[in-house]
Short mmCIF file of C-alpha atoms in Angstrom, two decimals:
data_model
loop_
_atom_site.label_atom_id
_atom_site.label_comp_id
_atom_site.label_asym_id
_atom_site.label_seq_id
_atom_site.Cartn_x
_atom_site.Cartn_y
_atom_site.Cartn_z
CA UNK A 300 56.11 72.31 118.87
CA UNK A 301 52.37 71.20 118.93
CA UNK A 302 50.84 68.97 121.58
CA UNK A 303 50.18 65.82 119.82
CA UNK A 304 53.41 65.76 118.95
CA UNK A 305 54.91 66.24 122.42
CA UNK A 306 53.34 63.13 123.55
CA UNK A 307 55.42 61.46 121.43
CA UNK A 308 58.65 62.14 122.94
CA UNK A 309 60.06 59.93 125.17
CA UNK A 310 61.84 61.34 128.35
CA UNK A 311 64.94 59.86 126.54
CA UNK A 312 64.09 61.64 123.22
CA UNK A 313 63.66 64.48 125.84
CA UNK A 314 67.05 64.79 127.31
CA UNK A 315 69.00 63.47 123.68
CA UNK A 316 67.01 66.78 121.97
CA UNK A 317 68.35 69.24 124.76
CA UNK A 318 71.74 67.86 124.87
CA UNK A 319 71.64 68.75 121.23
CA UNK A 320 70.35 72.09 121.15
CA UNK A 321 73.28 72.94 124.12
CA UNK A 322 75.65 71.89 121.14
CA UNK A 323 74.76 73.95 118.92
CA UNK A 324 75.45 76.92 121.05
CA UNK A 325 78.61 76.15 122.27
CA UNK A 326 82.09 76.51 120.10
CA UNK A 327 84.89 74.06 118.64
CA UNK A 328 83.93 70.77 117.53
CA UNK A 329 81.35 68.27 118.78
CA UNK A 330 82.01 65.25 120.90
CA UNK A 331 81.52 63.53 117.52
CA UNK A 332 84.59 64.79 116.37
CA UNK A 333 82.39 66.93 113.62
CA UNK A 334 81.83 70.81 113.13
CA UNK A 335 80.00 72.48 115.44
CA UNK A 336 76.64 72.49 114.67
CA UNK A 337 77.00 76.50 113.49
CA UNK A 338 79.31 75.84 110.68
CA UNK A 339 82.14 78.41 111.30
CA UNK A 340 83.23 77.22 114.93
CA UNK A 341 86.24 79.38 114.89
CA UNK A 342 84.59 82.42 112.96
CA UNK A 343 82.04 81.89 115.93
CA UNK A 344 84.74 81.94 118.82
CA UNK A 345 86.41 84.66 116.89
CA UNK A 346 83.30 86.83 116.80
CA UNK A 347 81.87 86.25 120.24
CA UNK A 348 85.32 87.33 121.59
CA UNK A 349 85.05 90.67 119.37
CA UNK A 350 81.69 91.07 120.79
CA UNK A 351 82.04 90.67 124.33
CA UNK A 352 84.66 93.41 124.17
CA UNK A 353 82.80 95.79 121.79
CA UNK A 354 79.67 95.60 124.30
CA UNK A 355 82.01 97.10 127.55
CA UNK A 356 80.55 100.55 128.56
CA UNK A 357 82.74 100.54 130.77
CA UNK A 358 85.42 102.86 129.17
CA UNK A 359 87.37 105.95 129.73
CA UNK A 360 88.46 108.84 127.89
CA UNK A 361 91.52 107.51 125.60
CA UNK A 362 91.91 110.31 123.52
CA UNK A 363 94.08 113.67 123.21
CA UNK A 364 95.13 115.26 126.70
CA UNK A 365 97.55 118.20 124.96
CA UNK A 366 97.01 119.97 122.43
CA UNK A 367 97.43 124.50 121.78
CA UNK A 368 94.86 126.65 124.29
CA UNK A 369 92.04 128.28 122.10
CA UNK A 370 92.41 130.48 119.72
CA UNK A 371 89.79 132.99 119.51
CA UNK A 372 86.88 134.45 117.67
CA UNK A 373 86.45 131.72 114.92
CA UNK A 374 83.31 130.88 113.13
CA UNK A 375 82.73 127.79 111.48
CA UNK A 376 79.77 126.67 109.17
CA UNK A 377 78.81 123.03 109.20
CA UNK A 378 77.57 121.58 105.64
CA UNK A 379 75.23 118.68 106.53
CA UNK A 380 74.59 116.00 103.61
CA UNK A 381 71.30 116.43 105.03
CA UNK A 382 70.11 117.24 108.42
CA UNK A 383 67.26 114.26 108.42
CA UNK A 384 70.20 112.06 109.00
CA UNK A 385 70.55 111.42 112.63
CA UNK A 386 74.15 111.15 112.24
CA UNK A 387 74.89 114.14 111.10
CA UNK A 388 72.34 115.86 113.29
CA UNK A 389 73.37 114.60 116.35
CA UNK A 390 77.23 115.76 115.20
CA UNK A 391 75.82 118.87 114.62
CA UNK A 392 74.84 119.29 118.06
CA UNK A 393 77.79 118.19 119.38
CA UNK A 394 79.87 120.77 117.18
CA UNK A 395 77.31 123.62 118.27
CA UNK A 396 77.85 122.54 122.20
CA UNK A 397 81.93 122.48 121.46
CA UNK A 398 81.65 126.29 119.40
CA UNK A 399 80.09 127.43 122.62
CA UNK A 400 82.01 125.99 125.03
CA UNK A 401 85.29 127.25 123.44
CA UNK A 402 84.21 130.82 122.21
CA UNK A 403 83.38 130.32 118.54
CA UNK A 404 80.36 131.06 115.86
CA UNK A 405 78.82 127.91 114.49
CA UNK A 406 75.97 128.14 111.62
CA UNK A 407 74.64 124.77 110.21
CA UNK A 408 73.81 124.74 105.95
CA UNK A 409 71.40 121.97 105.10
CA UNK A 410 72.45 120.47 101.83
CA UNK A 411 69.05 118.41 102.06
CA UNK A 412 70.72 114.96 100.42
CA UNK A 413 70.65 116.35 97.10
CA UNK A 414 74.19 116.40 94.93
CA UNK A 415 73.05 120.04 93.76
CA UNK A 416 71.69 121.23 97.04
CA UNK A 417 75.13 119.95 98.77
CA UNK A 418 77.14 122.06 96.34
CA UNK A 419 74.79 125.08 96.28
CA UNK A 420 75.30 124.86 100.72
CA UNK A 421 78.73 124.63 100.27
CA UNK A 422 78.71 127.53 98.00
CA UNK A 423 76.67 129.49 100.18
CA UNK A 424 79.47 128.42 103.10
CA UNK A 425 82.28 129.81 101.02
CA UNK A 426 80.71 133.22 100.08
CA UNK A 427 80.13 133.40 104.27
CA UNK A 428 84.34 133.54 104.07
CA UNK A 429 84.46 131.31 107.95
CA UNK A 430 87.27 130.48 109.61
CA UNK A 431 86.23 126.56 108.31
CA UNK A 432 84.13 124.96 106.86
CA UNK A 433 82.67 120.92 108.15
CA UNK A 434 81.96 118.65 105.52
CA UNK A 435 79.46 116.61 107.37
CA UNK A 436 78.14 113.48 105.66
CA UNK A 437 78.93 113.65 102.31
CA UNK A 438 81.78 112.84 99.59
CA UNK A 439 84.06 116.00 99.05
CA UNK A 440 84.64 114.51 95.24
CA UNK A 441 81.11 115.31 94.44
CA UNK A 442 81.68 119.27 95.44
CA UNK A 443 85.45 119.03 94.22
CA UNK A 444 85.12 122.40 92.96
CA UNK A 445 84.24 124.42 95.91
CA UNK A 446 86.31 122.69 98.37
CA UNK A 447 89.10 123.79 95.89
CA UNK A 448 87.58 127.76 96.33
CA UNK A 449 88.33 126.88 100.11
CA UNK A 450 91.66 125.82 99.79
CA UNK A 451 92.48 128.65 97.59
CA UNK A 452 90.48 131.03 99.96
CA UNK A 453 92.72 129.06 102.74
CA UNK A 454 89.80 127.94 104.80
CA UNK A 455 90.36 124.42 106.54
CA UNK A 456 88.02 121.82 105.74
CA UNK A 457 86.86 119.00 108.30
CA UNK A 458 85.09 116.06 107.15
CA UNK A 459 82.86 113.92 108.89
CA UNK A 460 82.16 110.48 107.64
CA UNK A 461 83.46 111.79 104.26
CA UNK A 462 85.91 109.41 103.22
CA UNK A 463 86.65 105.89 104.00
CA UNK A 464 88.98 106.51 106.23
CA UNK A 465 90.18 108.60 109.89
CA UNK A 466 93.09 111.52 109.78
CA UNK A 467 94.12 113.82 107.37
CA UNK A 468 93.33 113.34 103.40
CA UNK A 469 95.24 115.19 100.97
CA UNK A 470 93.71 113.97 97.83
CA UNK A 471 90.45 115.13 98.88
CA UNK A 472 91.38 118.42 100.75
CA UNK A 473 90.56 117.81 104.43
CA UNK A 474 92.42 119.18 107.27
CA UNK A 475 91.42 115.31 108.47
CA UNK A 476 88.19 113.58 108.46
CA UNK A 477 86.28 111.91 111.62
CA UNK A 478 85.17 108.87 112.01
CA UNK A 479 85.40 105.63 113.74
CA UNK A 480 87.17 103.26 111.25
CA UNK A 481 84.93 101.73 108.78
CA UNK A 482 86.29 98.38 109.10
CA UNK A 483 85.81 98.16 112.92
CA UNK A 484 82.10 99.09 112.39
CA UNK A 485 81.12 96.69 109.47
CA UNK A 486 83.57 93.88 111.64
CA UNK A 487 81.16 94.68 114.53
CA UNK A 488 78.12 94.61 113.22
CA UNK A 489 78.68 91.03 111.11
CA UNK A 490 80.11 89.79 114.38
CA UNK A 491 77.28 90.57 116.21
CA UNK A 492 74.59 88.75 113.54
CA UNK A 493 77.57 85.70 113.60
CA UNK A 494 77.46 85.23 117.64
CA UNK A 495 73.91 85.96 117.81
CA UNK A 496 72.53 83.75 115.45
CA UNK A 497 75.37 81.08 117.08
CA UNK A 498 76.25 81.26 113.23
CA UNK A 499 73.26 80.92 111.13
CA UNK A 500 71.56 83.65 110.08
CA UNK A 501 69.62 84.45 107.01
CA UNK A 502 70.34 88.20 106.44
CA UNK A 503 69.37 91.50 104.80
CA UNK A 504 71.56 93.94 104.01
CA UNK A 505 70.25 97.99 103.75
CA UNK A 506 72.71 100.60 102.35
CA UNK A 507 72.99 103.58 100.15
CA UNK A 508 75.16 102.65 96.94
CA UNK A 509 75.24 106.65 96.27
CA UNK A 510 77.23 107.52 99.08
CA UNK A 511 81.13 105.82 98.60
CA UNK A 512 81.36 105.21 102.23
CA UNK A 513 78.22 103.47 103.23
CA UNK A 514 79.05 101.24 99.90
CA UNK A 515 82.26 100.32 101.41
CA UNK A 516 80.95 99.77 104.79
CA UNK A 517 78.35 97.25 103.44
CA UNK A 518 80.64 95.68 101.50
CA UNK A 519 83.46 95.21 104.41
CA UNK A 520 79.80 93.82 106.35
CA UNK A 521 79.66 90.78 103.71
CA UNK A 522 83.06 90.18 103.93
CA UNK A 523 82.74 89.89 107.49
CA UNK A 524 79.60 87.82 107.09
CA UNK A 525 81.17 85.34 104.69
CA UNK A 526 83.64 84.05 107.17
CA UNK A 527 81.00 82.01 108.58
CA UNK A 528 79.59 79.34 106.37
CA UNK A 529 76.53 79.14 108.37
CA UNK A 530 75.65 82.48 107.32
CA UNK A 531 73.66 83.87 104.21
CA UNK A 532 73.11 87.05 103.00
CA UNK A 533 69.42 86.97 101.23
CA UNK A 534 69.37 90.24 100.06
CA UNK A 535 71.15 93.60 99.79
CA UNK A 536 68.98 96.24 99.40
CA UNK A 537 69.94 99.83 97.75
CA UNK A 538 68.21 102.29 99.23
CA UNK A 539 69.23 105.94 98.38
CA UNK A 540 69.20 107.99 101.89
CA UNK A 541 66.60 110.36 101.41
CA UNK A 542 64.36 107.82 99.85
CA UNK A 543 64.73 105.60 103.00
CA UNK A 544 61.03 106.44 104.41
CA UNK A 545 59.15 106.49 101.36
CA UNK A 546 60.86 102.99 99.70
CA UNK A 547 61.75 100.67 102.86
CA UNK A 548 58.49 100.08 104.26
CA UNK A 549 57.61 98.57 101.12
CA UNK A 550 60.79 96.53 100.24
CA UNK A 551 60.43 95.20 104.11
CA UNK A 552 57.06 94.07 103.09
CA UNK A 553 58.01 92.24 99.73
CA UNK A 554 61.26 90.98 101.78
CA UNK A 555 59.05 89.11 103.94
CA UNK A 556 56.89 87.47 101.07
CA UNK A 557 59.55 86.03 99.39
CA UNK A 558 61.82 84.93 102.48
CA UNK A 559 59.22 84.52 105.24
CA UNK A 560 61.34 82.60 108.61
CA UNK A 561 64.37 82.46 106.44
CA UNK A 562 65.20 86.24 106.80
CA UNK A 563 66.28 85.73 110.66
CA UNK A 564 68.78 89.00 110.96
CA UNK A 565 69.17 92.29 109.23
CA UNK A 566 72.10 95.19 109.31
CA UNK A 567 71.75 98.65 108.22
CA UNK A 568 74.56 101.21 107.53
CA UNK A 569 72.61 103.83 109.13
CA UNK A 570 69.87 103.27 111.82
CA UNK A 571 67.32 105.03 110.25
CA UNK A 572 66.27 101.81 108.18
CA UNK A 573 64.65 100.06 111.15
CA UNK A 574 62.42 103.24 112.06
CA UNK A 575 61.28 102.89 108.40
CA UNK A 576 60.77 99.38 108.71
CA UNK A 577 59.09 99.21 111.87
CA UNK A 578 55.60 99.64 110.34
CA UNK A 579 56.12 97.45 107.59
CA UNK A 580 57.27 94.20 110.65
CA UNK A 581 54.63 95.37 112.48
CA UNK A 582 51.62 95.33 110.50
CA UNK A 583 52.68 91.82 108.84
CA UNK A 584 52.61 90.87 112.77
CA UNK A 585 56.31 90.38 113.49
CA UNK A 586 57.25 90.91 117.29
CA UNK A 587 59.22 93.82 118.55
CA UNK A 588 61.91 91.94 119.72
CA UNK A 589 62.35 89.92 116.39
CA UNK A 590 63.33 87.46 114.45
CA UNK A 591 64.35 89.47 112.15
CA UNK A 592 66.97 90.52 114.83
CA UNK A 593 68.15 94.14 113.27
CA UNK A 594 71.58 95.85 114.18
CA UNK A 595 72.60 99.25 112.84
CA UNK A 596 75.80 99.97 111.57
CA UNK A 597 75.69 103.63 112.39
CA UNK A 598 75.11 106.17 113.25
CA UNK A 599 73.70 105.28 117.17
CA UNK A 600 71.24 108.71 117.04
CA UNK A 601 68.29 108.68 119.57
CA UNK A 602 65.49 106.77 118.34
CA UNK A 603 67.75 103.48 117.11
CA UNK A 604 68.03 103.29 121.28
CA UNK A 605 64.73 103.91 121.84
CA UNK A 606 63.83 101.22 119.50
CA UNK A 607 66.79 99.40 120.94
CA UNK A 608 65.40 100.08 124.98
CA UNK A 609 61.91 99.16 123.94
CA UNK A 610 62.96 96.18 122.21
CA UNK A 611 60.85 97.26 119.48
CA UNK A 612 62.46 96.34 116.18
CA UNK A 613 65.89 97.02 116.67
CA UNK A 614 68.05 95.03 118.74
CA UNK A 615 71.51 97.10 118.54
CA UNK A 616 73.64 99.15 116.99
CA UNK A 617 77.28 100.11 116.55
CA UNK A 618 77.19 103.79 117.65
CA UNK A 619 79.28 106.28 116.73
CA UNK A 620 79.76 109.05 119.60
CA UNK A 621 77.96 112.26 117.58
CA UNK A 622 78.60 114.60 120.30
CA UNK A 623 82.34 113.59 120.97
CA UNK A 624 83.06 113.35 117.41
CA UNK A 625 81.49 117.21 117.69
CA UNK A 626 83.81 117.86 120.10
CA UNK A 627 86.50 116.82 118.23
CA UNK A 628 85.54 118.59 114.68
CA UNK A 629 85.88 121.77 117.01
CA UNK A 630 89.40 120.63 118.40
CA UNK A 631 90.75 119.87 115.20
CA UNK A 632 89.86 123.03 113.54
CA UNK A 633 91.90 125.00 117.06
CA UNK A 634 95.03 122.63 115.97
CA UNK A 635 94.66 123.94 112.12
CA UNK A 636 94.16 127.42 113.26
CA UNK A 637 97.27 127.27 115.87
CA UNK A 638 99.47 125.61 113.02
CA UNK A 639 99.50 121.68 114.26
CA UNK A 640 98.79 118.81 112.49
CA UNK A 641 95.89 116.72 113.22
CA UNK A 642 95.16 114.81 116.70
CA UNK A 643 95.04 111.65 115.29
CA UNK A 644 92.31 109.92 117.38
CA UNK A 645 89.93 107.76 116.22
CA UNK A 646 87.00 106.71 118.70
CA UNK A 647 86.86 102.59 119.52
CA UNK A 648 84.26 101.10 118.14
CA UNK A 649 80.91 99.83 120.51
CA UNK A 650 78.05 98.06 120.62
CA UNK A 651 74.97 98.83 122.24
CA UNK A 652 72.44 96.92 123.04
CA UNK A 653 69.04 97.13 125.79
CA UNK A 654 71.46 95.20 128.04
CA UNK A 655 74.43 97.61 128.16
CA UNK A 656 72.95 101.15 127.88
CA UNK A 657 71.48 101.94 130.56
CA UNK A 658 68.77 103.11 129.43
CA UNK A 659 70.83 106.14 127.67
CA UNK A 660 69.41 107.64 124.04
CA UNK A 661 72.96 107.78 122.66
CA UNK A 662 76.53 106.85 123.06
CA UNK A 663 78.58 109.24 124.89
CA UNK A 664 81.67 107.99 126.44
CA UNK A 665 82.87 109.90 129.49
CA UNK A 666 85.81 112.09 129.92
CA UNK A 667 86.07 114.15 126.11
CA UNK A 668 84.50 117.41 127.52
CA UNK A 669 86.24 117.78 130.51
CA UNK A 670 89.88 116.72 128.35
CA UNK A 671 89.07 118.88 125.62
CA UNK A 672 87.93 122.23 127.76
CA UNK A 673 91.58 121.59 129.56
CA UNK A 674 93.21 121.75 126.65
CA UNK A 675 91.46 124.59 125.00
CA UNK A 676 92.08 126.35 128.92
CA UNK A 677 88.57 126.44 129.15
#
């Protein structure tokens, strides 16, 4: 507000203006009997609950606490989609930390987010003849035909954010496949942009249409979105992956000619969006700590929380925990090599935000190493 215009306010006009600006961030109806001022008072309510609970770091391990001791002398080979996606990376790591810790061989094959290059890895893994094979990051379906030479070489296969969905998938060939549930994340991440914008936000969406799971995950995001009225998507924005740094700084920039202060929130499938559009906000002047107000849904790898911590383009994200899901991959393979079925457990979703992290560069609950060393008797 500029100064010749503040000295026309009365102290009445004063008081009447703040009253109404503290009703438009609380829920339910106004004294007036109306909406709320957001639009979506009960979507609001609704997702400010979700998002109060989502944000508690305070957890503990809730995961397996049985399961058969180690077996030994196992090698597994982990076929990333491509390592330049944090996720995968940092489950990677997390796999390579679990192989050591219960006596196994772990070699990483970078498919290197081509459709050819992810079948010629997976080739390569076969021909290695492991114990099992990881499917990390990418649809099984598009290398149907070697995961079938691993079934019929009867090596397990482990997915990681390779179908839609958590546990076991026949159709597709995995032992079981690990990941939070898709649903929970995209829920999260709407909720967030719903409570945060005290439901009205003018949002863009970023996703990769090639990969089946991120499509699904932005879609389940809209859904989310569209329970509050008060809430427009502007744009949804189809960026392949691998493309990601060389395309998004310039759809950022073109996103901000055409929507200017209407584009108020964004939410990525993957973090690495906002690390490609941080030069793009910055050099058209937009501050660190937004509008637009960006959340990540998934992955949670290093530099979304340094961006997060620094309040420098990126206000939170819905992690997943790489190096427990790591953990886990490892775990899962023992059960298929000792002749039990899958553990079952999928990780609760979180959000994390400069407020709730601590300062930390990922999410990593507590308790998963110690639970799944005593189970492996190691």
């Amino acid at each position: 507000m500029h100064s010749n215009h503040r000295t026309t306010l009365t102290a009445a006009a004063l008081v009447t203006a703040a009253a109404a600006l503290l009703a438009g961030c609380q829920r339910g109806p106004s004294t007036a009997g109306g909406p709320s001022p957001s639009g979506c008072p009960s979507a609001l309510a609704k997702a400010e609950a979700a998002v109060r609970a989502a944000e508690n770091a305070d957890t503990s391990w809730n995961g397996p606490v049985t399961g058969p001791a180690a077996v030994s002398d196992r090698t597994i080979v982990y076929v990333a989609q491509t390592m330049t996606n944090p996720g995968v990376a940092g489950v990677a790591k997390g796999a390579e930390e679990a192989a050591k810790a219960i006596g196994w061989q772990l070699r990483v094959i970078d498919g290197e987010g081509t459709p050819a290059g992810i079948q010629a890895a997976l080739s390569q893994a076969i021909t290695l003849k492991p114990s099992g094979i990881v499917v990390g990051g990418f649809d099984p379906r598009l290398t149907s035909q070697q995961v079938a030479r691993a079934r019929a070489a009867q090596i397990p296969v482990i997915g990681w954010h390779a179908v839609d969905s958590p546990g076991p998938s026949e159709d597709t060939g995995l032992f079981t496949n690990i990941t939070t549930k898709v649903e929970d994340v995209a829920r999260a991440s709407a909720d967030w942009i719903i409570a945060r914008s005290h439901g009205t936000a003018g949002v863009v969406v970023f996703t990769d249409d090639s990969i089946p799971f991120a499509r699904n995950k932005a879609e389940l995001i809209k859904r989310e979105l569209a329970t509050c009225s008060g809430v427009r998507v502007l744009a949804y924005e189809n960026i392949p992956i691998p493309d990601a740094s060389s395309r998004t700084p310039q759809e950022v920039s073109s996103l901000l000619a055409r929507f200017r202060d209407r584009w108020t929130h964004s939410v990525a499938i993957n973090d690495l969006y906002f690390a490609d559009a941080a030069p793009a906000l910055r050099a058209a002047g937009e501050p660190g700590s937004g509008p637009p107000f960006n959340i990540g849904a998934g992955d949670g790898d290093p530099s979304a929380f340094q961006r997060i911590n620094s309040k420098q383009f990126q206000a939170a994200t819905v992690p997943e925990p790489l190096s427990q899901q790591g953990w886990q991959i490892i775990d899962e393979f023992n059960r298929a090599f000792a002749g039990r079925p899958a553990s079952g457990y999928v990780a609760p979703v979180h959000i994390a935000t400069a407020e709730n992290s601590g300062g930390a560069t990922s999410w990593d609950p507590s308790g998963y190493r110690e639970a799944y060393r005593k189970i492996w008797h190691r």
